[in-house]
Short mmCIF file of C-alpha atoms in Angstrom, two decimals:
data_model
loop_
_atom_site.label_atom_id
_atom_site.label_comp_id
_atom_site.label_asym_id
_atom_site.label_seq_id
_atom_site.Cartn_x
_atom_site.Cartn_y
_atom_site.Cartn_z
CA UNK A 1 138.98 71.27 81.79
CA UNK A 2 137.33 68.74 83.48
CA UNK A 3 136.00 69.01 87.42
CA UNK A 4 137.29 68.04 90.37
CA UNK A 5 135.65 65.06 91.56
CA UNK A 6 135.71 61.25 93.12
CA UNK A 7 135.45 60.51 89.57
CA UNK A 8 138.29 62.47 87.89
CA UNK A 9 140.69 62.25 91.19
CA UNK A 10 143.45 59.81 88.85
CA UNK A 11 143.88 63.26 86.70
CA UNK A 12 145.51 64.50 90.24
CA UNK A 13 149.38 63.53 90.69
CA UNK A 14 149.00 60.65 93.05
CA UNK A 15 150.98 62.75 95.40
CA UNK A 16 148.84 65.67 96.08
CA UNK A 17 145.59 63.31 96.13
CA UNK A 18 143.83 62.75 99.90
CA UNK A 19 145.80 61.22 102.87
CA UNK A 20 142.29 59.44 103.92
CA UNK A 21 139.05 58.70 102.61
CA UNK A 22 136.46 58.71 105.82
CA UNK A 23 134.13 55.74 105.68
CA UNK A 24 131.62 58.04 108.32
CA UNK A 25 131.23 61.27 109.38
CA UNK A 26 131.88 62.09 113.03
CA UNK A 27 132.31 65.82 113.43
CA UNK A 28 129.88 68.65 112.11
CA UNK A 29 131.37 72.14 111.38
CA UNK A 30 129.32 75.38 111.16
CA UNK A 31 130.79 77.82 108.85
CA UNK A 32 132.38 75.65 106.24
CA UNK A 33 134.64 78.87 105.20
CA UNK A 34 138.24 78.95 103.86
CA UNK A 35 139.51 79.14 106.73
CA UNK A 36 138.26 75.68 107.91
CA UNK A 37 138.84 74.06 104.56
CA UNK A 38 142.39 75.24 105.30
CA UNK A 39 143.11 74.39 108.88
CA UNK A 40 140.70 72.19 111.41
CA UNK A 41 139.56 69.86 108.20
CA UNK A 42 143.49 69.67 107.08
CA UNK A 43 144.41 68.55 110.56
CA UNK A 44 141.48 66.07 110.76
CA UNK A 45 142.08 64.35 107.32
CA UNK A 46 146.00 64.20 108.87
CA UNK A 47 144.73 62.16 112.22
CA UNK A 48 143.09 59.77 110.09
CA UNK A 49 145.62 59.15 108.38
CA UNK A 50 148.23 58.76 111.12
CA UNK A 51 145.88 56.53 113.16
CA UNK A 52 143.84 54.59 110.43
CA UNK A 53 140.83 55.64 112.10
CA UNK A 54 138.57 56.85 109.38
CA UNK A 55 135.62 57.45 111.34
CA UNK A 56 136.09 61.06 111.29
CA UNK A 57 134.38 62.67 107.97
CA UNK A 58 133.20 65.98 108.45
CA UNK A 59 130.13 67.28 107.20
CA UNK A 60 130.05 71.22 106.98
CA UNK A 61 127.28 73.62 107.40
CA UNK A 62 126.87 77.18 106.11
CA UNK A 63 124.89 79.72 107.73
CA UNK A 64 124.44 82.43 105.37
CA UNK A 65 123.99 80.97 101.69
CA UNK A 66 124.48 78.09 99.53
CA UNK A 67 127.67 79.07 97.60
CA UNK A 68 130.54 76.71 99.20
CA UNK A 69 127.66 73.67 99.15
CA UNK A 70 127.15 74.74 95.33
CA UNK A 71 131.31 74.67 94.79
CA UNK A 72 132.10 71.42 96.41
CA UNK A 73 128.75 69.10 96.61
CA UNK A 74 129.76 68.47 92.66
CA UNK A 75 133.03 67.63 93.32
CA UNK A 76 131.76 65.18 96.17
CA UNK A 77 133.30 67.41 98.43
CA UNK A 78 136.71 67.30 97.61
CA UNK A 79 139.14 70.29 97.13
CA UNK A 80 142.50 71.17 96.85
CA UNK A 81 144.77 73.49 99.87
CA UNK A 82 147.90 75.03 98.56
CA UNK A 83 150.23 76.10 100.87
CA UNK A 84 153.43 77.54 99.85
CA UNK A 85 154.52 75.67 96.99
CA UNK A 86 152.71 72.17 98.04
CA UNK A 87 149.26 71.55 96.71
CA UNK A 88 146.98 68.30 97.78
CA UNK A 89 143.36 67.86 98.00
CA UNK A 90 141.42 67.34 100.82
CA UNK A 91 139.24 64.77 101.35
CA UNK A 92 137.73 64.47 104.88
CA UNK A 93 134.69 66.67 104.42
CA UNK A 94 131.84 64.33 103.47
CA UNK A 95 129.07 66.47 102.58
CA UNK A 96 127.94 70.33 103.06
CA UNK A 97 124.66 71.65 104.45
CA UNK A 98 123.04 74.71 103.30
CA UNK A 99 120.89 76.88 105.83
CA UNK A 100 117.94 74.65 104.49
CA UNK A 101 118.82 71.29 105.11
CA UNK A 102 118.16 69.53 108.49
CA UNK A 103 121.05 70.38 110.92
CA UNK A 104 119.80 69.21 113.81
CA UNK A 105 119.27 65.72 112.37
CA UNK A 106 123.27 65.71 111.47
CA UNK A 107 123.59 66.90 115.70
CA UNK A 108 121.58 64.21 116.92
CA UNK A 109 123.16 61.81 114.90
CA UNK A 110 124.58 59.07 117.51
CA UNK A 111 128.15 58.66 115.16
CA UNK A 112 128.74 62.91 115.29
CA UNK A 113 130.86 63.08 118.86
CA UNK A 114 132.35 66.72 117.98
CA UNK A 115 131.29 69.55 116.71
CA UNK A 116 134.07 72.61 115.88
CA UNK A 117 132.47 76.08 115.20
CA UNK A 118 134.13 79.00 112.70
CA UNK A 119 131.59 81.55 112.79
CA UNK A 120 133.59 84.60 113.28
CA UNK A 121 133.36 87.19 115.79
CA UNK A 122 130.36 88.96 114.87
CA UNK A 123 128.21 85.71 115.35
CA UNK A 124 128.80 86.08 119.20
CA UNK A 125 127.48 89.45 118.70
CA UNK A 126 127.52 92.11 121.63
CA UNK A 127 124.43 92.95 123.75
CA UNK A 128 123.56 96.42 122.32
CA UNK A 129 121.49 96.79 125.50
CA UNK A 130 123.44 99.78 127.85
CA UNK A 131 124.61 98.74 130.60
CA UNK A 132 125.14 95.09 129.10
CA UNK A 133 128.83 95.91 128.67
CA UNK A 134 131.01 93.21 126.30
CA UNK A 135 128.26 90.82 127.15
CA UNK A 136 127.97 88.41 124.30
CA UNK A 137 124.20 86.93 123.04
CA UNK A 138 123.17 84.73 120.72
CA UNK A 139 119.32 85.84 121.05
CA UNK A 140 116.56 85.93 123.24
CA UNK A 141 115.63 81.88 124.95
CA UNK A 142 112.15 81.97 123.86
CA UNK A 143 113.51 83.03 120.10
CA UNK A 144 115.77 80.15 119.88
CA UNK A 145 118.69 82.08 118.64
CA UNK A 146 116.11 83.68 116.50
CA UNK A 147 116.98 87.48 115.47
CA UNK A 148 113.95 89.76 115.10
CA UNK A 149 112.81 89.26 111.88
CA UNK A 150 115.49 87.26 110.90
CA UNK A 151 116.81 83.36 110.78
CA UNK A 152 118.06 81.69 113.51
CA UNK A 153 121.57 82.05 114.40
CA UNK A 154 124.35 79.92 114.09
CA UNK A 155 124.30 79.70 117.98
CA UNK A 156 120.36 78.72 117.59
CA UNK A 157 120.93 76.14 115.25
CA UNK A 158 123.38 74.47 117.18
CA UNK A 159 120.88 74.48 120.40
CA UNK A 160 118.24 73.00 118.02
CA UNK A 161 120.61 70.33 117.48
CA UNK A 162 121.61 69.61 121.10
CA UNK A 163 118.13 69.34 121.83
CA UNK A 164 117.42 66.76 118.84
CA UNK A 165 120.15 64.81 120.33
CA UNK A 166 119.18 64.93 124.02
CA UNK A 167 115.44 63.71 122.40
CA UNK A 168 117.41 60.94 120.85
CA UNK A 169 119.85 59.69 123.70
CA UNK A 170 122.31 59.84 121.34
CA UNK A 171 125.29 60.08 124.12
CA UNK A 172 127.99 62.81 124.49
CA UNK A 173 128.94 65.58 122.47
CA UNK A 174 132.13 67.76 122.31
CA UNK A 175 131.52 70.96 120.92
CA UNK A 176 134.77 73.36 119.94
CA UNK A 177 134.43 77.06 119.35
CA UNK A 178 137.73 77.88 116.60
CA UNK A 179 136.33 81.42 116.62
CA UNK A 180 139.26 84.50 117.74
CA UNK A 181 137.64 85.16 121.00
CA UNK A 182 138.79 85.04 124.63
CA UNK A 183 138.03 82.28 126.47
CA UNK A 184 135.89 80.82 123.11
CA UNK A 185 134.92 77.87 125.21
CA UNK A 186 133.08 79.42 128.05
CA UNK A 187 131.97 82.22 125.92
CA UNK A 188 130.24 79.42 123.85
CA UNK A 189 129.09 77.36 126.80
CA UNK A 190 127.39 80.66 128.26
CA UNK A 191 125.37 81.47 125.42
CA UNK A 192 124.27 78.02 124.87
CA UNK A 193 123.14 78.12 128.34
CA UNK A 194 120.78 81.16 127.72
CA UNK A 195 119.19 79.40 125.01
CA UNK A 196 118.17 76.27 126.90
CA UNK A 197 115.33 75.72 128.66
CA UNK A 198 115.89 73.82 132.34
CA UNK A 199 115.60 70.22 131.36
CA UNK A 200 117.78 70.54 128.24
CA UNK A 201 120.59 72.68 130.14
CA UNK A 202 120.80 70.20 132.75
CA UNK A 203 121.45 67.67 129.74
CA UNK A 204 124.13 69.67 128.28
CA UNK A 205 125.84 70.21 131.57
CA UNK A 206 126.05 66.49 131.79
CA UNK A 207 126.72 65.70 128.30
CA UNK A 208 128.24 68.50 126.20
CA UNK A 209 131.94 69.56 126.83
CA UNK A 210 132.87 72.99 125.22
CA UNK A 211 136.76 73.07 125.61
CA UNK A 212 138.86 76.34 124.73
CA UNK A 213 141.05 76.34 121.56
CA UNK A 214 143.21 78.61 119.88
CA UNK A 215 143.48 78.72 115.78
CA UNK A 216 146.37 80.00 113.62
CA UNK A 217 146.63 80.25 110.31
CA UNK A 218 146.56 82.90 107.62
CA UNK A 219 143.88 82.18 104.86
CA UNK A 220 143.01 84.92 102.42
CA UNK A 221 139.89 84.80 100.50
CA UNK A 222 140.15 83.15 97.69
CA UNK A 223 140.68 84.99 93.89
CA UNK A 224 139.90 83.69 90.61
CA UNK A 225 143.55 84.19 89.87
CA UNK A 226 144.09 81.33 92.50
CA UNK A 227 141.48 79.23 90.84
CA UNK A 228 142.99 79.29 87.89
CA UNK A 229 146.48 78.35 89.41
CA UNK A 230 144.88 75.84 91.39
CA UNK A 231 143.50 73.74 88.12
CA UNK A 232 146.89 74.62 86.33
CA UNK A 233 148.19 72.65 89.15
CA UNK A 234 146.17 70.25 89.41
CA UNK A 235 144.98 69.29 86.44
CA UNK A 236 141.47 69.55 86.88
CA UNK A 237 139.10 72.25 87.92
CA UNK A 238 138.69 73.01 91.45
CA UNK A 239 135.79 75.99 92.21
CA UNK A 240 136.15 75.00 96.24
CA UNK A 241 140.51 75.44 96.26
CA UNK A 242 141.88 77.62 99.12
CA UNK A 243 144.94 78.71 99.46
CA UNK A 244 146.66 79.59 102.66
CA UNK A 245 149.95 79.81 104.15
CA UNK A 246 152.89 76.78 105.40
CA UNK A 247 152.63 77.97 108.88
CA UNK A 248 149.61 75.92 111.01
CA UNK A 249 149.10 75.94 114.73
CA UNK A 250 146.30 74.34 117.20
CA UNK A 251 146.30 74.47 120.43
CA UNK A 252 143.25 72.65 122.02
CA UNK A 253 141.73 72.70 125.98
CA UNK A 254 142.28 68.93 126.50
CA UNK A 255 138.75 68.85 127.74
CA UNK A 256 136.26 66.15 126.13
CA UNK A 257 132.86 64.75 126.70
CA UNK A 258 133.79 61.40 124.75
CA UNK A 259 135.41 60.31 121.72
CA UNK A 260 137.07 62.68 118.84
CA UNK A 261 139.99 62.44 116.51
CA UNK A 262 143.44 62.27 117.66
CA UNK A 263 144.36 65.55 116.58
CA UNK A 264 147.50 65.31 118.46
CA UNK A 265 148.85 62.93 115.79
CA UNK A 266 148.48 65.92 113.39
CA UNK A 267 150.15 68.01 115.50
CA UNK A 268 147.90 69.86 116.99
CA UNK A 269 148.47 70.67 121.13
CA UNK A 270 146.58 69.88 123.78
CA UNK A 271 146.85 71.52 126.54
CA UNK A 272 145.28 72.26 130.34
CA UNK A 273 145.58 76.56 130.05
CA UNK A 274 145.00 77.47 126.13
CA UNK A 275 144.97 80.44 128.16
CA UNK A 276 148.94 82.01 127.17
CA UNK A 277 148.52 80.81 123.48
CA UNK A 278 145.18 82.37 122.89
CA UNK A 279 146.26 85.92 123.77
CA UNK A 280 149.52 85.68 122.48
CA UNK A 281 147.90 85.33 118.59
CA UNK A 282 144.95 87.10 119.54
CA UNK A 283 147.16 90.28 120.74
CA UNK A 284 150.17 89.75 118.22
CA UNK A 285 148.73 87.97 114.85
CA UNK A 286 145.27 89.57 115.15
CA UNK A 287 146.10 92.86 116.94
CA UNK A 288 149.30 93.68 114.22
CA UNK A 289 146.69 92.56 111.40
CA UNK A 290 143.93 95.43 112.74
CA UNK A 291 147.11 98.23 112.77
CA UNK A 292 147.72 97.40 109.13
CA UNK A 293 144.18 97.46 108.10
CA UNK A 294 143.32 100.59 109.48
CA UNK A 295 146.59 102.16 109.55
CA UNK A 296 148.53 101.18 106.65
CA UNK A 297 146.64 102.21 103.35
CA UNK A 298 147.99 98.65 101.56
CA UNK A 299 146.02 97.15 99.45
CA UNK A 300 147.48 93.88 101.02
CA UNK A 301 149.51 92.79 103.81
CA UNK A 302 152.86 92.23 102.26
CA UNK A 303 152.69 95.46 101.42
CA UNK A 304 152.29 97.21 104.25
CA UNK A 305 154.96 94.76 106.40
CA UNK A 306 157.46 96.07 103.26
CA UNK A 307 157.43 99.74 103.63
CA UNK A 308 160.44 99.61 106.62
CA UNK A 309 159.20 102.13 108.74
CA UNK A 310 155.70 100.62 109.26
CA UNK A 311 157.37 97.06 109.92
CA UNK A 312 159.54 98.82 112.53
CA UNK A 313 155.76 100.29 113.68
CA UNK A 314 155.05 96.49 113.91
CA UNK A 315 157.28 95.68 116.15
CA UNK A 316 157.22 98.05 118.20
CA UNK A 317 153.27 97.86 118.61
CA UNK A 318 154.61 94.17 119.52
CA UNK A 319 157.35 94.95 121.95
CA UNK A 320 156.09 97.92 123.68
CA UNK A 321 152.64 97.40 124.16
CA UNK A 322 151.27 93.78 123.22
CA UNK A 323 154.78 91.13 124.29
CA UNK A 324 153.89 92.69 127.86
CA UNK A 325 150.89 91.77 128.47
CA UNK A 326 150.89 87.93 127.68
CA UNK A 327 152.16 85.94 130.99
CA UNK A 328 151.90 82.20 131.24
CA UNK A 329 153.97 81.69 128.33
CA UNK A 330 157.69 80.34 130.34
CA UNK A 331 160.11 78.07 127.49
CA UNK A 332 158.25 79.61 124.56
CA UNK A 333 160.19 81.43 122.58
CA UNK A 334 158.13 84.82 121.72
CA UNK A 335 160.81 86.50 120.22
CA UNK A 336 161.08 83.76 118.00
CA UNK A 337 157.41 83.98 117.35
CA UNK A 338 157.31 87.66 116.54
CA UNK A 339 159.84 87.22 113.67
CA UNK A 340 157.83 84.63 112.49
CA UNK A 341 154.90 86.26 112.26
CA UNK A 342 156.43 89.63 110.50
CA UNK A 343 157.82 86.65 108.18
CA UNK A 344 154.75 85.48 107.83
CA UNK A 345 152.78 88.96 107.29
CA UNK A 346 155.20 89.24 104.45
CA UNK A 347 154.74 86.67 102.54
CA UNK A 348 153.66 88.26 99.00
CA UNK A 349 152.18 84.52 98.02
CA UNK A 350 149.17 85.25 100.47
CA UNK A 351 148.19 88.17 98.87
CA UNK A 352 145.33 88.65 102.21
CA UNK A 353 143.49 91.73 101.54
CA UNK A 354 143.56 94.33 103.64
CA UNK A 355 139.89 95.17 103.28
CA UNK A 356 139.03 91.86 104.46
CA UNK A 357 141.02 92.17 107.65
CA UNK A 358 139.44 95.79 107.93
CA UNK A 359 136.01 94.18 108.82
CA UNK A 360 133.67 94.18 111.93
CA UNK A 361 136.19 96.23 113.24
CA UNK A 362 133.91 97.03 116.16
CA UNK A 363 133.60 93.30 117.14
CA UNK A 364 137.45 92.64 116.76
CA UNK A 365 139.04 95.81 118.84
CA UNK A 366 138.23 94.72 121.72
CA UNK A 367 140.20 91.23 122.31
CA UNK A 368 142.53 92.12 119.79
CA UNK A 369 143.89 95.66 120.92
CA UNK A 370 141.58 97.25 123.78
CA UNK A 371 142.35 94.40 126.35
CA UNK A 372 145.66 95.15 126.10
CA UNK A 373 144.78 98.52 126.36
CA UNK A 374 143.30 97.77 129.42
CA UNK A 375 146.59 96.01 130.80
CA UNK A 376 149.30 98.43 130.13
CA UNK A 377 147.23 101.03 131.77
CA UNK A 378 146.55 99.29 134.44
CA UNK A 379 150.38 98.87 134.98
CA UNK A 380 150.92 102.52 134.85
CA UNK A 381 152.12 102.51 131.18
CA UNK A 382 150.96 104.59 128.16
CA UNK A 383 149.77 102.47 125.44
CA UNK A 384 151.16 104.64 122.61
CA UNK A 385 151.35 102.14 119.85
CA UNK A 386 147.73 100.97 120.83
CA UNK A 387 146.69 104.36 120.81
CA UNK A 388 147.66 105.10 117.16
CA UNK A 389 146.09 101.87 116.21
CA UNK A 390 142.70 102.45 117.51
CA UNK A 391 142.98 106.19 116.12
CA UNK A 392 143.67 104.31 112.95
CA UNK A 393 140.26 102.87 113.42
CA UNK A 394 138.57 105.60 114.49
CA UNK A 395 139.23 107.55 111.27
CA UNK A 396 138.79 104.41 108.97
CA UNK A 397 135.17 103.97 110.82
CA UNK A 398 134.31 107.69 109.97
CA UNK A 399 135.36 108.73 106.74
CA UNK A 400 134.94 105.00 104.76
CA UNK A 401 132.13 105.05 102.21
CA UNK A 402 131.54 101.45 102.32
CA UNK A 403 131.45 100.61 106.03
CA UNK A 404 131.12 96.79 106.60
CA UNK A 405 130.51 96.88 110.44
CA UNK A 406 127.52 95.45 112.40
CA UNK A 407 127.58 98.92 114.36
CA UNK A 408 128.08 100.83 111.28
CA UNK A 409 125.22 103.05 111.55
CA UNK A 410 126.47 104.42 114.96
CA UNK A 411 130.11 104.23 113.84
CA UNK A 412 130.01 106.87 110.55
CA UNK A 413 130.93 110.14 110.38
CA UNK A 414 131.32 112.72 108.02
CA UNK A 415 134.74 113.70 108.43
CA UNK A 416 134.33 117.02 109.36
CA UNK A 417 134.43 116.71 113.71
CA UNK A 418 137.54 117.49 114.99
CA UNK A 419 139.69 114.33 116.82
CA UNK A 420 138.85 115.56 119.89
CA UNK A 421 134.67 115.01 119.11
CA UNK A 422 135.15 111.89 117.26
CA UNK A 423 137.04 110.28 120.02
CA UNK A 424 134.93 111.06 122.18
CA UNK A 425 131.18 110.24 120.36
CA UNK A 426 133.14 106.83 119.81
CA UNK A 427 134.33 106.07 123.14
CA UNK A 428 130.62 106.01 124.61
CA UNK A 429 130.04 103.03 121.97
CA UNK A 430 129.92 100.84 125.90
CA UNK A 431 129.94 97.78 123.47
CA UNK A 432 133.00 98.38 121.92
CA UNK A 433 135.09 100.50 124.98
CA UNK A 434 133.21 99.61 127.87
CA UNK A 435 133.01 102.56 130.36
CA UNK A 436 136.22 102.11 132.04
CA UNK A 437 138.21 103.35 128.52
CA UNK A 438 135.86 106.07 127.65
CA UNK A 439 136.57 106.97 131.58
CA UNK A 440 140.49 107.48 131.06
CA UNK A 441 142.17 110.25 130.64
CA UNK A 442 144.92 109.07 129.74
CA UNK A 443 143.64 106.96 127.23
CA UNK A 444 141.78 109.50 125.71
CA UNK A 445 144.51 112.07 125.61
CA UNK A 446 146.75 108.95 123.16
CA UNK A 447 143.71 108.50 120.99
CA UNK A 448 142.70 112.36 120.61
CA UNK A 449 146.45 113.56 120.22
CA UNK A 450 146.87 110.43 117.27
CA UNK A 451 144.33 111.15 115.77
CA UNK A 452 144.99 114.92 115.28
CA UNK A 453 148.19 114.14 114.18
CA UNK A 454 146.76 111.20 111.32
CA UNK A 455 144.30 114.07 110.39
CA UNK A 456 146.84 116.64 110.28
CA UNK A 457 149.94 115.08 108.69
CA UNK A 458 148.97 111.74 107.54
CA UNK A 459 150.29 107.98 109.27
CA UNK A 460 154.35 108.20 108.32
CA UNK A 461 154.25 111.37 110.28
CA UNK A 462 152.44 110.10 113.37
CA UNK A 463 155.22 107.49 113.03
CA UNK A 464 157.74 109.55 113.41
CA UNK A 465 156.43 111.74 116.25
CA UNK A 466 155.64 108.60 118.29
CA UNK A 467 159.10 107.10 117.45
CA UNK A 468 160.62 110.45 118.35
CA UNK A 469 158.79 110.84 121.72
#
């Protein structure tokens, strides 16, 4: 079967082909994932093609390795989303950089006016530094985002870039963090600011706006199995497909240093406080994803969400400890919201590994579950659900072979401690708990006595004793 391409697009039903074909490309993304492919280059190609304005071509950059430039450079960047039953291809991604090519030329170029950002938690990685609690770095100033002995970082790369472009008086620049972090504007602007040098911060302060944003949409890695669909679909082979779920939110700090697409007219939100709408899917999508990758033993997420009793462990996580924590949020309809989402978490069509999810645990816990924590407690109440969750964790952290975790060497155990040890060596991990959790008695009493009782008599038991008491 033939590839994907510009070429062999008439092979595609005319219905699933692009919506626009950019004549120039305005935004830059770093971390050309699935997940982007899926959601903030969907919504771009959409605002095109509501507005006409085709000005908006995206040109990608990966980090890490060549792979997603070596999938969809030959098929001049084109690539197919399914979600649900509908399939189209994408076209608004122009081109893809890999971690060789010249990024900061693409930043300082005077047509890019935004830049969007998927580089996951772990690239806003903690200070390990005690004392330095839940402070996030992107590298020492005089590395330029440079690890020791390592390449720069995303972060670095980008303040390359900024500085190409303030060399170049090349105007404005909006940059947009789509990463599942708290407050992902500021958090960006802050660690762009340690990595500038006084003439070029000043710059940004006048030129660069980082606005807030909150991203929603389930995308599971992709499989071979939905390669193959994908070309049986389409007609033609597609190595860079993705497939993802109907369900697509934005919700965007309406907060720019010049021009950008209308995203609006794709339905994105834009809003003063992304505030409400960034904890409520940090705390309810991201936090109920955690529980079932560390507590449910799936193999995927459908699963888990179809065993009754740990769905009705979902929602109570949800009602009890998470819905009361999110203020800000008057006319939405969260209960509404919740039953989409278990709706949505049981989908078997995603088929989104729980391993995946399971992940940098250590750089996840804390906005998704441990701030919450942090807010029922300080209201007097007893986080149970949370509790069992982060138990859940601890135990997946300490008796996993394969550990994928930037703290993993500090995380591992053998097994063999009781709960009450392995709570607490974990607890003093400052960069995961802080000193205020490892500090609480009560917390520490709901995460020793769940984890005793997941050691003991397994996670439908703990169910039950939690549900009983």
């Amino acid at each position: 079967m033939v590839r994907l391409s510009r070429a062999t697009l008439s092979r595609v039903a005319p219905a699933a082909r692009p919506l626009a074909e950019p004549r120039a490309t305005g935004v830059v993304h770093l971390g050309i994932g699935a997940f982007h492919r899926a959601h903030q280059a969907v919504y771009t190609e959409r605002a095109m093609a509501a507005t006409g304005d085709d000005r908006w071509g995206i040109c990608g950059a990966s980090q890490r390795s060549a792979d997603v430039a070596d999938r969809l450079r030959p098929q001049d960047c084109l690539y197919g989303v399914r979600a649900g039953d509908e399939v189209r291809v994408v076209g608004s991604v122009r081109d893809v950089l890999t971690p060789c090519d010249d990024l900061a030329a693409r930043l300082a170029a005077p047509e890019t006016a935004v830049v969007t950002l998927t580089i996951t938690e772990k690239a806003y990685r903690r200070d390990p530094l005690p004392g330095a609690i839940g402070r996030l770095v992107a590298g020492p100033p005089t590395a330029i985002g440079r690890r020791a002995a390592g390449p720069p970082t995303a972060i670095g790369r980008l303040v390359a870039g900024l500085r190409a472009r303030a060399a170049a008086d090349a105007g404005p620049l909006t940059v947009v963090s789509c990463d599942n972090l708290p407050g992902n504007g500021a958090t960006l602007a802050r660690l762009v600011a340690e990595l500038c040098e006084p003439p070029l911060l000043e710059w940004v302060e006048e030129n660069v706006a980082f606005p807030a944003t909150m991203v929603d949409r389930i995308v599971p890695a992709t499989t071979q199995a939905d390669l193959d669909d994908m070309a049986a679909r389409l007609g033609v082979t597609d190595l860079g497909a993705v497939v993802t779920e109907p369900f697509t939110q934005w919700v965007i700090e309406d907060s720019f240093a010049g021009d950008r697409p209308a995203w609006e007219k794709a339905g994105a939100l834009l809003v003063g406080d992304v505030r409400p709408y960034e904890h409520m899917k940090l705390r309810l999508l991201n936090g109920g994803h955690s529980a079932i990758a560390y507590l449910s033993g799936a193999a995927h997420v459908s699963e888990a969400v179809g065993d009754p009793a740990f769905a009705g462990f979902l929602r109570r996580l949800m009602d009890d400890d998470l819905s009361p924590t999110l203020d800000g949020l008057d006319g939405f309809d969260l209960a509404g919201y919740k039953e989409t989402l278990l709706a949505r978490f049981a989908d078997p069509g995603l088929r989104h590994r729980v391993a995946q999810i399971a992940m940098d645990g250590s750089q996840k816990l804390p906005q998704r579950l441990l701030d919450p924590a942090r807010d029922r407690l300080a209201g007097g109440h007893e986080p149970r659900w949370i509790a069992l969750a982060v138990a859940g964790w601890m135990r997946h952290v300490t008796t996993s072979r394969e550990l994928d975790d930037p703290l993993a060497d500090r995380l591992r155990g053998d097994g063999t401690a009781s709960a009450a040890a392995t709570v607490s060596r974990l607890l003093a991990i400052e960069e995961v708990f802080g000193a205020d959790l490892r500090e609480s008695r009560v917390f520490r009493e709901l995460v020793t006595d769940c984890l005793e009782r997941l050691n003991a008599d397994g996670v439908p038991a703990a169910l039950r004793a939690l549900d009983a008491s």
